[in-house]
Coordinates of C-alpha atoms in Angstrom, one line a residue:
M241 CA 74.2 58.8 27.3
K242 CA 75.1 62.4 26.3
R243 CA 71.6 63.0 25.2
L244 CA 70.2 61.6 28.5
L245 CA 72.3 63.9 30.4
L246 CA 71.2 66.9 28.3
K247 CA 67.6 65.9 29.0
I248 CA 67.9 65.7 32.6
A249 CA 69.7 69.0 32.9
S250 CA 66.8 70.6 31.2
A251 CA 64.1 68.8 33.1
V252 CA 65.5 70.1 36.3
T253 CA 65.3 73.6 35.1
A254 CA 61.7 73.1 34.0
L255 CA 60.4 71.9 37.4
A256 CA 62.1 74.8 39.0
A257 CA 60.6 77.2 36.8
A258 CA 57.2 75.7 37.2
L259 CA 56.9 75.7 41.0
T260 CA 58.3 79.1 42.0
F261 CA 56.5 80.8 45.0
N262 CA 56.7 84.8 45.4
I263 CA 55.8 86.3 48.8
S264 CA 55.8 90.0 49.6
S265 CA 54.3 91.9 52.6
S266 CA 53.8 95.5 53.8
A267 CA 53.3 96.3 57.6
E268 CA 53.1 98.8 60.4
K269 CA 54.6 97.7 63.9
S270 CA 53.2 98.5 67.2
S271 CA 55.5 99.4 70.1
D272 CA 55.5 95.6 71.2
G273 CA 56.6 94.6 67.5
L274 CA 53.4 92.8 66.5
S275 CA 51.8 93.5 63.3
V276 CA 49.0 95.8 63.3
G277 CA 46.7 98.0 60.9
A278 CA 46.3 97.1 57.3
E279 CA 49.0 94.6 56.9
T280 CA 48.5 92.2 54.0
M281 CA 50.8 89.2 52.9
T282 CA 50.7 88.3 49.3
V283 CA 51.4 84.7 48.2
T284 CA 51.5 83.4 44.6
V285 CA 49.7 80.0 44.7
E286 CA 51.0 77.3 42.2
F287 CA 48.5 74.8 40.4
Q288 CA 49.8 71.3 39.9
K289 CA 47.9 70.9 36.6
Y290 CA 49.9 73.8 35.3
A291 CA 53.1 72.1 36.4
D292 CA 52.5 68.9 34.8
A293 CA 51.2 70.3 31.5
Y294 CA 54.3 72.7 31.5
N295 CA 56.9 70.2 32.2
K296 CA 55.1 67.7 29.7
A297 CA 55.3 70.4 26.9
F298 CA 59.0 71.5 27.8
D299 CA 60.2 68.0 27.6
E300 CA 58.6 67.6 24.0
A301 CA 60.0 70.8 22.9
M302 CA 63.6 69.7 24.4
D303 CA 63.1 66.4 22.5
E304 CA 62.4 68.2 19.1
M305 CA 65.3 70.6 19.6
M306 CA 68.0 67.9 21.0
P307 CA 69.6 67.3 17.7
Q308 CA 70.3 71.1 17.4
L309 CA 71.4 71.1 21.0
E310 CA 73.9 68.1 20.6
K311 CA 75.3 69.8 17.4
E312 CA 75.6 73.1 19.2
M313 CA 77.2 71.5 22.3
E314 CA 79.8 69.9 20.1
E315 CA 80.9 73.2 18.9
F316 CA 80.9 74.6 22.3
D317 CA 83.0 71.9 23.6
K318 CA 85.5 72.6 20.9
L319 CA 85.7 76.2 21.5
T320 CA 86.1 75.9 25.3
S321 CA 88.6 73.2 25.0
Q322 CA 90.8 75.9 23.0
G323 CA 90.3 78.6 25.4
I324 CA 87.7 80.4 23.4
A325 CA 84.8 81.9 25.4
A326 CA 81.4 80.9 24.1
D327 CA 77.6 80.8 25.2
D328 CA 76.2 77.7 26.6
P329 CA 73.8 76.5 24.1
H330 CA 71.7 75.0 27.2
I331 CA 70.4 78.7 27.7
A332 CA 69.0 79.7 24.6
I333 CA 67.5 76.2 24.0
R334 CA 65.9 76.3 27.4
Q335 CA 64.5 79.6 26.8
E336 CA 63.0 78.6 23.6
A337 CA 61.2 75.4 25.2
D338 CA 60.1 77.7 28.1
K339 CA 58.1 79.9 25.5
I340 CA 57.0 77.0 23.8
A341 CA 55.6 75.5 27.2
Q342 CA 54.0 78.6 28.4
A343 CA 52.3 78.8 25.0
K344 CA 50.9 75.4 25.3
C345 CA 49.5 76.1 28.9
E346 CA 47.7 79.0 27.4
E347 CA 46.2 77.1 24.7
L348 CA 44.9 74.7 27.3
G349 CA 43.4 77.6 29.3
L350 CA 45.9 76.5 32.4
T351 CA 47.2 79.5 34.7
R352 CA 50.6 79.0 36.5
S353 CA 49.6 81.0 39.6
T354 CA 47.3 83.4 41.4
D355 CA 47.9 86.1 43.8
I356 CA 46.1 86.2 47.0
S357 CA 46.3 88.4 50.0
L358 CA 46.1 87.4 53.6
K359 CA 44.5 90.3 55.4
L360 CA 45.2 91.1 59.1
V361 CA 41.7 91.5 60.9
S362 CA 42.3 94.7 63.0
T363 CA 39.3 94.0 65.3
S364 CA 40.8 90.7 66.4
P365 CA 42.0 90.4 70.1
Y366 CA 44.9 88.2 68.6
I367 CA 46.9 88.3 65.4
Y368 CA 44.4 86.8 62.9
W369 CA 45.0 86.4 59.3
V370 CA 42.2 85.7 56.8
G371 CA 42.6 84.7 53.2
N372 CA 39.6 83.9 50.6
F373 CA 40.2 83.3 47.1
N374 CA 39.0 81.4 44.0
V375 CA 41.0 78.2 42.8
Q376 CA 40.9 77.8 38.8
G377 CA 42.2 74.4 39.1
D378 CA 41.3 71.5 41.4
I379 CA 41.5 72.3 45.2
A380 CA 42.8 68.8 45.8
D381 CA 46.0 69.7 43.7
T382 CA 46.4 73.3 45.3
T383 CA 49.2 74.1 47.7
I384 CA 49.9 77.1 49.8
R385 CA 52.9 77.7 51.9
L386 CA 53.7 80.7 53.9
S387 CA 55.5 82.0 56.8
T388 CA 53.7 84.4 59.0
P389 CA 55.5 87.2 60.6
G390 CA 54.7 86.1 63.9
S391 CA 55.0 82.4 65.0
F392 CA 54.8 79.7 62.5
I393 CA 55.0 78.4 58.7
F394 CA 52.0 76.9 57.5
S395 CA 50.9 74.8 54.4
A396 CA 47.4 74.3 53.1
S397 CA 47.5 71.4 50.6
G398 CA 44.6 69.5 49.4
R399 CA 43.3 67.4 52.3
T400 CA 46.2 68.4 54.7
A401 CA 46.9 71.3 56.8
E402 CA 50.3 71.5 58.5
L403 CA 51.8 73.9 60.9
N404 CA 55.6 74.2 61.6
S405 CA 56.4 76.5 64.7
K406 CA 59.2 78.8 64.7
T407 CA 61.9 78.6 67.2
S408 CA 60.4 80.6 69.9
Y409 CA 57.1 78.8 70.0
I410 CA 58.1 75.1 69.4
S411 CA 56.5 74.0 72.9
N412 CA 53.4 76.2 72.7
F413 CA 50.0 74.4 72.3
K414 CA 48.9 74.6 68.7
S415 CA 46.3 73.0 66.6
T416 CA 45.2 72.7 62.9
A417 CA 42.0 71.9 61.2
V418 CA 40.8 71.2 57.6
T419 CA 37.2 71.1 56.5
L420 CA 36.4 70.0 52.8
Y421 CA 33.0 70.5 51.1
Y422 CA 32.5 68.2 48.3
N423 CA 29.8 68.2 45.6
Q424 CA 26.6 66.3 46.6
D425 CA 26.6 67.7 50.0
R426 CA 29.3 65.6 51.5
Q427 CA 31.8 66.9 54.1
S428 CA 35.1 65.7 55.3
F429 CA 37.0 67.2 58.5
G430 CA 40.4 66.7 60.1
H431 CA 41.6 68.0 63.4
S432 CA 44.8 67.8 65.4
T433 CA 46.6 69.5 68.3
S434 CA 50.3 69.3 69.4
K435 CA 52.9 70.7 71.7
T436 CA 55.8 69.7 69.5
Q437 CA 57.4 71.6 66.5
Y438 CA 54.9 70.4 64.0
C439 CA 50.9 69.9 63.9
S440 CA 49.2 68.4 61.1
A441 CA 45.8 67.3 60.4
T442 CA 44.4 65.5 57.4
A443 CA 40.5 65.1 56.3
E444 CA 39.3 62.0 55.2
E445 CA 39.2 61.6 51.4
K446 CA 35.7 61.2 49.9
S447 CA 34.6 60.6 46.3
G448 CA 33.7 63.6 44.3
T449 CA 35.1 67.0 43.6
I450 CA 36.0 69.3 46.4
M451 CA 34.0 72.6 45.8
K452 CA 35.3 74.5 49.0
S453 CA 37.8 73.8 51.7
N454 CA 38.8 75.6 54.9
Y455 CA 42.3 75.6 56.7
M456 CA 42.8 76.8 60.2
F457 CA 46.1 77.3 61.9
T458 CA 46.3 78.3 65.6
M459 CA 49.2 79.0 67.8
Y460 CA 48.5 79.6 71.5
A461 CA 50.3 81.9 74.0
G462 CA 51.1 79.1 76.2
S463 CA 51.7 75.5 76.4
D464 CA 48.1 74.0 76.9
V465 CA 44.7 74.8 75.3
R466 CA 43.5 77.0 78.3
A467 CA 46.1 79.5 77.1
D468 CA 45.0 82.6 74.9
I469 CA 45.2 82.4 71.1
H470 CA 48.5 84.3 69.9
E471 CA 48.1 84.0 66.2
M472 CA 45.6 82.3 63.7
V473 CA 45.5 81.9 60.1
S474 CA 42.3 81.0 58.3
I475 CA 42.4 80.0 54.4
N476 CA 39.2 79.5 52.4
L477 CA 39.5 77.9 49.0
T478 CA 36.4 78.1 46.4
K479 CA 36.5 76.2 43.3
A480 CA 35.9 78.5 40.4

């Protein structure tokens, strides 16, 4: 049981380390508070293949070092029970397992993440973000989650595009769309509209490899489709 508990604690740490997203932004603001000029938002996109390989290698490393960890834990428990301060053996063991897992992923040619920049199109009459980048892994296993400075949070994940409205825009009309371009010239499309907080669209799954994908997220300024567009995001992925 003790071995199992140590293993579970280590696995949770590995998963957290493999699925971290980093977001940064820089911007100028106009007098009405909207983003203008050359604002960019940078998001780190994690690849599922990396996460799977990392966690497998991490678990294998932890299994190999488990006898050492159990021995050190016994000494740790003994010292702490006597009121003597001691370093938690988990920390050093997990750090070593992390190094081993990262090295294994490098051997397999797997990349943890890639940074992309969503650029604000300054010539657009509405707030329009565009992001174009290559995917080293499978597009089907790639997920981007990001909050725009304006009106919504979005997720582009494999065959699905999902928009989550910020508080002031829950009742606004909104739409999402996904277009997938497979090998052998097959295409798949999904589209959805909503006047609730969420709007999600999923493209039909087809056989073959997704070579390109486009995800469109649109927030309108009013409560129906006749309203002007307030904010839009277009994400384009291309398999490297």
